Amino acid sequence: MTTNPRLVIGIPLYRGGTHFREALESILGQDFRDLRVVVTDDGGDSAGNEIVSEYLRLDSRLHYVRNERRLGMIFNWRKAFEQARALYPDAPYFAWGSDHDVWHPHWASALIEELDSDPSAVLAYPRNLGIDAGGRPLLPGAKAGFQTAGVVSSWRRLRMAVADMAAGNMVYGLFRADALAACGIYPAVLLPDRLLLAKLALHGAFREVPRTLWYRRFLVGVRPSVMRQRASFFPEGTPAYARLPWWLVHGIAMTRALVLRGEGKPAVNRLRGLAYAVGYFFLTVDFHLGRRKHRFDRSWRRRRKRLRKFRKRVRGTVARRVRYAARAARRSRRRVLGYTRRLRRGFRHLRHVRRVRGGAR
Amino acid sequence: MSESTDAAASADVSPSGEFERRLAALSSARPYRSYLHAREQVLTMLDNASRVGDPDAAPSDYWSGELANVEYMLDASPLIVDRLRQHCYHITGIWPYNYGPHRERSRAQHAAKLDALMEAGDPSLFVPESPLLGGFGFDFEQGLVNVDTLKFFEVLIALDRAELLAPFKNGSERLAVWEIGAGWGGFAHAFKTLFPNTTYVISDLPQVYLFSAPYLMSAFPDATFTFHLGDGTSLTDEQWRSSDFVFAPAHALDAIRPPRLDLAVNMVSFQEMTTAQVERYVAHAHDCEVPFLYSLNRERSRYNPELRGVAAIASERYWLHEVEVLAVTYQQFPDVIPALDRGHKKKLQQGAAASEDRLLEYRHLVGWRRIST
């Protein structure tokens, strides 16, 4: 077994959960064998520890580190990368794992082949399929993603990334470890994956492998939200800046990274970085407003649909009642006419009888 | 004298004379010679099976009945072999009669399903039924189509969706596929047609080889066929690698140890076996480090009380993932195929197709080998 693997996968663990065993096996069962796995346990429960201990005996490629105190999701993600770099500094590729998703056995070989074929690419990711807790697909097939392969302009790559990226899926792709380190790994902000990928877009291209090689598990009752992110990212209390709008924080973070720290070099110098940071801020605002509008439109469409259904039901009810009333009125009219006819007949008969009797006298 | 007899025979245009000539031609044709060769191997396998006496390899009650119906295949005439596909009814339940010109509605339903499958997957994976040995079906632009043709197409689409066909499409490396219960060899024919650089291993009851072996030997006249006789010997690595088709009977499961096996496949067969048999096959696949196991089965068949559950057994050694291709199973032929979208899935979840009903439906399941069992 080599000591310099080509790929290291860092799994930031919090709770063992029902699906961790399958997730871990899907990573260890990759057909690409030259990889190592580093698990950083943030101390949620002992189930994860027990499962990892079992696999430590079976597979020597696995390493386990337990955090002394809970770091929260962001810092645990950072630690997974830092630990991987410390153990295997020469490994060219890195990826994050999770405790509930599933990786196809061909995932690593396909993505490594993609990055090997394009030295300018910094991220390769596959198509993904959503699955439920039982592993059933939520939709029959995976949708195509986006890529910036062949796009030379870093500003254009950044614009495309902000507009089209599915950050929550792409962050589980395969990274060039050096590019990731240059981007500051995982920023301590809300929606950190978006910011990370935006910074990464300046360093190189994103390539999509048009094969469904990753299965994202959606658990009932677990929906991504800003509140949930605050709770999991900052266990010791949300810092003040994390309460600001995320797009504002992202703009400031990007400015700090590109202008003050010079993280965009060599692709982007500090002066250009300032322009990019301002541009990024406006792009993010535009994206945020667009997302709000989309959510509003979606909820308005739903409300309009419900309103239409209600109106139809009411109209149906009213129309039905009018019909019944008309039918009842016709029935009553017929009845009344019938009585009137009988009365008239009776009176006619009486008159006839009187006439006859009067004539007889 | 003989010349005059021959001359007289060739001049005989009566039906009986014509029949004799045809019979003679069929007797010397490749399919019948293949059948005779296969029969010899099958009889040897049966002798060895009775000697070995493995109770787990014995057919289930269901299959014992079916095998009694096909006993006549041990003494099939050239005429039967010439129409071999039409005798596969005993295995598949599909009659050529159901594909006559009077079946307009069925034809339209088959056409609708074919169109739906063409849209759902890669059309290049479609292999029409061969007219060889009495092949039958509705004649469409793409070729002969019947239930089995569409089933195999759907299976290939499911395998493609599960990203299992990419190494086979590459074609640079010789890979190996193990089909458990290959029936008349239809899927083997389709797979080998699409991916010729494959060693195809077939495990089955010996009597069923009387269908699959002559068929495949006729369809691939230049291929290399190896029969393992179940006599306790093993094939060499070179024999495994160089063979295009390997027939290894059910009682010789332990002899199936090729240098590599890349995929194990079972269609509508596990559901008719006993629990012990399915466990044996799945355990053997796991021991041979077969990375992927594919199953198209019901969880259990209504007619087979001897089985615990296909997915329940397979999930002990393989992580199972369901793949969806169409909103209907391979046996269903509605006039209009519903779209497989979120609305349809929601209806399924809310409707009567609850977990118990789903167990009786056919599902495409792909298993990834477990590390820890």
Coordinates of C-alpha atoms in Angstrom, one line a residue, chain A residues 94-351:
Chain A
F94 CA -9.6 15.6 -2.0
A95 CA -13.4 15.1 -1.4
W96 CA -15.8 15.5 1.4
G97 CA -18.0 12.6 2.5
S98 CA -21.1 12.6 4.6
D99 CA -22.9 10.3 7.0
H100 CA -26.0 9.6 5.0
D101 CA -25.4 9.9 1.3
V102 CA -24.3 7.2 -1.0
W103 CA -21.4 7.1 -3.5
H104 CA -21.5 4.8 -6.6
P105 CA -18.5 2.4 -6.7
H106 CA -17.3 4.1 -9.9
W107 CA -17.5 7.6 -8.5
A108 CA -13.8 8.0 -7.7
S109 CA -12.4 6.5 -10.8
A110 CA -14.7 8.5 -13.1
L111 CA -14.0 11.8 -11.4
I112 CA -10.3 11.3 -11.2
E113 CA -10.2 10.4 -14.9
E114 CA -12.0 13.6 -15.6
L115 CA -9.6 15.8 -13.6
D116 CA -6.6 13.9 -15.0
S117 CA -7.8 14.8 -18.5
D118 CA -7.9 18.5 -17.8
P119 CA -5.2 20.1 -15.7
S120 CA -7.0 23.4 -15.6
A121 CA -10.0 21.9 -13.9
V122 CA -10.3 22.3 -10.1
L123 CA -13.5 20.5 -9.5
A124 CA -15.2 17.4 -11.0
Y125 CA -18.6 16.3 -9.9
P126 CA -21.2 13.8 -11.2
R127 CA -24.9 14.0 -11.7
N128 CA -26.8 13.0 -8.6
L129 CA -30.1 11.3 -7.8
G130 CA -32.2 12.2 -4.8
I131 CA -33.3 9.2 -2.7
D132 CA -35.5 8.8 0.3
A133 CA -34.7 7.3 3.6
G134 CA -35.5 3.8 2.2
G135 CA -33.1 4.3 -0.8
R136 CA -35.9 4.7 -3.4
P137 CA -35.3 7.3 -6.0
L138 CA -37.4 10.5 -5.7
L139 CA -37.3 11.1 -9.4
P140 CA -36.6 8.6 -12.2
G141 CA -33.5 10.3 -13.5
A142 CA -30.8 12.9 -12.7
K143 CA -30.9 16.3 -14.3
A144 CA -27.9 17.7 -16.1
G145 CA -25.8 20.2 -14.1
F146 CA -23.5 22.9 -15.4
Q147 CA -19.8 23.2 -16.1
T148 CA -17.3 25.8 -17.0
A149 CA -14.9 23.6 -18.9
G150 CA -13.3 25.6 -21.7
V151 CA -14.2 29.0 -20.2
V152 CA -10.9 30.9 -20.0
S153 CA -12.1 34.1 -18.3
S154 CA -12.2 33.8 -14.6
W155 CA -14.9 36.5 -14.3
R156 CA -17.1 34.6 -16.7
R157 CA -16.6 31.4 -14.7
L158 CA -17.5 33.2 -11.5
R159 CA -20.7 34.6 -13.1
M160 CA -21.7 31.2 -14.4
A161 CA -21.0 29.6 -11.0
V162 CA -23.1 32.2 -9.1
A163 CA -26.0 31.8 -11.5
D164 CA -26.1 28.1 -12.1
M165 CA -24.3 26.2 -9.4
A166 CA -26.1 23.6 -7.3
A167 CA -23.6 24.2 -4.4
G168 CA -25.1 21.6 -2.1
N169 CA -24.4 18.9 -4.6
M170 CA -21.2 20.2 -6.1
V171 CA -19.4 20.6 -2.8
Y172 CA -19.4 16.7 -2.6
G173 CA -17.5 16.5 -5.8
L174 CA -13.8 15.9 -6.3
F175 CA -11.4 18.9 -5.7
R176 CA -7.8 19.6 -6.5
A177 CA -6.4 19.8 -3.0
D178 CA -4.1 22.7 -3.7
A179 CA -6.8 24.8 -5.2
L180 CA -9.0 24.1 -2.2
A181 CA -6.3 25.1 0.2
A182 CA -5.7 28.3 -1.7
C183 CA -9.4 29.2 -1.4
G184 CA -9.4 29.0 2.4
I185 CA -11.1 25.7 2.5
Y186 CA -14.5 26.2 4.1
P187 CA -15.6 29.8 5.1
A188 CA -17.3 30.3 8.4
V189 CA -20.5 31.9 6.9
L190 CA -24.0 30.8 6.1
L191 CA -24.3 29.0 2.8
P192 CA -20.5 28.4 2.9
D193 CA -20.6 26.0 0.0
R194 CA -21.7 28.8 -2.4
L195 CA -18.9 31.1 -1.3
L196 CA -16.3 28.3 -1.5
L197 CA -17.3 27.4 -5.0
A198 CA -17.4 31.0 -6.1
K199 CA -13.8 31.5 -4.9
L200 CA -12.8 28.2 -6.5
A201 CA -14.3 29.2 -9.8
L202 CA -11.6 31.9 -10.1
H203 CA -8.9 29.3 -9.9
G204 CA -10.1 26.9 -12.6
A205 CA -12.9 25.1 -14.4
F206 CA -15.7 23.0 -13.1
R207 CA -16.3 19.8 -15.0
E208 CA -19.5 17.7 -14.8
V209 CA -19.3 13.9 -15.4
P210 CA -22.6 13.1 -17.2
R211 CA -23.2 9.9 -15.1
T212 CA -25.3 9.5 -12.0
L213 CA -22.6 8.5 -9.5
W214 CA -23.8 10.1 -6.3
Y215 CA -27.1 9.6 -4.4
R216 CA -28.2 12.4 -2.1
R217 CA -30.4 11.2 0.6
F218 CA -33.3 13.4 1.7
L219 CA -34.6 12.5 5.2
V220 CA -38.2 13.2 6.2
G221 CA -38.4 16.3 8.4
V222 CA -34.9 17.5 7.5
R223 CA -35.0 20.5 5.3
P224 CA -32.1 22.9 4.7
S225 CA -32.7 26.3 6.2
V226 CA -30.7 29.2 7.5
M227 CA -31.9 28.6 11.0
R228 CA -30.8 25.0 10.9
Q229 CA -27.4 26.1 9.5
R230 CA -26.9 28.5 12.3
A231 CA -27.6 25.8 14.9
S232 CA -25.3 23.2 13.3
F233 CA -22.5 25.6 12.2
F234 CA -22.1 27.5 15.5
P235 CA -22.8 25.2 18.4
E236 CA -21.5 27.7 20.9
G237 CA -23.7 30.5 19.8
T238 CA -24.2 32.3 16.5
P239 CA -21.8 35.2 15.9
A240 CA -23.2 38.6 15.2
Y241 CA -22.2 38.6 11.5
A242 CA -24.0 35.4 10.9
R243 CA -27.3 37.2 11.7
L244 CA -26.7 39.6 8.8
P245 CA -28.1 38.7 5.3
W246 CA -26.0 36.0 3.9
W247 CA -25.4 37.9 0.6
L248 CA -24.0 40.8 2.4
V249 CA -21.7 38.6 4.5
H250 CA -20.6 36.8 1.3
G251 CA -19.7 40.1 -0.4
I252 CA -17.6 41.2 2.6
A253 CA -16.0 37.8 2.9
M254 CA -15.1 37.8 -0.8
T255 CA -13.6 41.3 -0.5
R256 CA -11.5 40.2 2.5
A257 CA -10.4 37.1 0.7
L258 CA -9.4 38.6 -2.6
V259 CA -8.3 42.0 -1.6
L260 CA -6.8 41.7 1.9
R261 CA -5.6 38.1 1.8
G262 CA -4.9 37.8 -1.9
E263 CA -6.5 34.4 -2.2
G264 CA -7.2 34.9 -5.9
K265 CA -3.5 34.8 -6.9
P266 CA -2.1 34.0 -9.3
A267 CA -5.2 34.1 -11.3
V268 CA -6.6 37.3 -9.8
N269 CA -4.4 40.1 -8.3
R270 CA -5.7 42.3 -5.5
L271 CA -6.9 45.1 -7.7
R272 CA -8.8 42.9 -10.0
G273 CA -9.9 41.0 -6.9
L274 CA -11.6 44.2 -5.7
A275 CA -13.5 44.5 -8.9
Y276 CA -14.5 40.9 -8.8
A277 CA -15.6 41.2 -5.1
V278 CA -17.9 44.1 -6.0
G279 CA -19.2 42.3 -9.0
Y280 CA -19.7 39.2 -6.9
F281 CA -21.7 41.2 -4.4
F282 CA -24.1 42.4 -7.0
L283 CA -24.4 39.0 -8.6
T284 CA -25.2 37.5 -5.2
V285 CA -27.8 40.1 -4.5
D286 CA -29.4 39.5 -7.9
F287 CA -29.4 35.8 -7.2
H288 CA -30.9 36.2 -3.8
L289 CA -33.7 38.4 -5.1
G290 CA -34.2 36.1 -8.0
R291 CA -34.6 33.2 -5.6
R292 CA -37.0 35.1 -3.4
K293 CA -39.0 36.0 -6.5
H294 CA -39.0 32.4 -7.5
R295 CA -40.1 31.3 -4.1
F296 CA -42.8 34.0 -4.1
D297 CA -43.9 33.0 -7.5
R298 CA -44.0 29.4 -6.5
S299 CA -46.0 30.1 -3.4
W300 CA -48.3 32.5 -5.3
R301 CA -48.9 29.9 -8.0
R302 CA -49.8 27.4 -5.3
R303 CA -52.2 29.9 -3.6
R304 CA -53.7 30.8 -7.0
K305 CA -54.3 27.1 -7.7
R306 CA -55.9 26.6 -4.3
L307 CA -58.1 29.7 -4.9
R308 CA -59.2 28.4 -8.3
K309 CA -60.1 25.0 -6.8
F310 CA -62.1 26.7 -4.0
R311 CA -63.9 28.9 -6.5
K312 CA -64.8 25.9 -8.6
R313 CA -66.1 24.1 -5.6
V314 CA -68.1 27.1 -4.5
R315 CA -69.4 27.7 -8.0
G316 CA -70.3 24.1 -8.2
T317 CA -72.1 24.2 -4.9
V318 CA -74.0 27.4 -5.7
A319 CA -75.0 26.1 -9.1
R320 CA -76.1 22.9 -7.6
R321 CA -78.3 24.7 -5.1
V322 CA -79.8 26.9 -7.7
R323 CA -80.7 23.9 -9.8
Y324 CA -82.3 22.2 -6.8
A325 CA -84.2 25.3 -6.0
A326 CA -85.5 25.6 -9.6
R327 CA -86.5 22.0 -9.6
A328 CA -88.3 22.4 -6.3
A329 CA -90.0 25.5 -7.6
R330 CA -91.2 23.7 -10.7
R331 CA -92.5 20.9 -8.6
S332 CA -94.4 23.3 -6.3
R333 CA -95.8 25.2 -9.3
R334 CA -97.1 21.9 -10.8
R335 CA -98.6 21.1 -7.5
V336 CA -100.3 24.5 -7.1
L337 CA -101.6 24.3 -10.7
G338 CA -103.0 20.9 -10.0
Y339 CA -104.9 22.1 -7.0
T340 CA -106.2 25.2 -8.9
R341 CA -107.4 22.9 -11.7
R342 CA -109.2 20.7 -9.2
L343 CA -110.8 23.7 -7.5
R344 CA -112.0 25.1 -10.8
R345 CA -113.4 21.8 -11.8
G346 CA -115.2 21.7 -8.5
F347 CA -116.7 25.1 -9.0
R348 CA -117.8 24.3 -12.5
H349 CA -119.5 21.2 -11.3
L350 CA -121.3 23.2 -8.7
R351 CA -122.5 25.8 -11.2

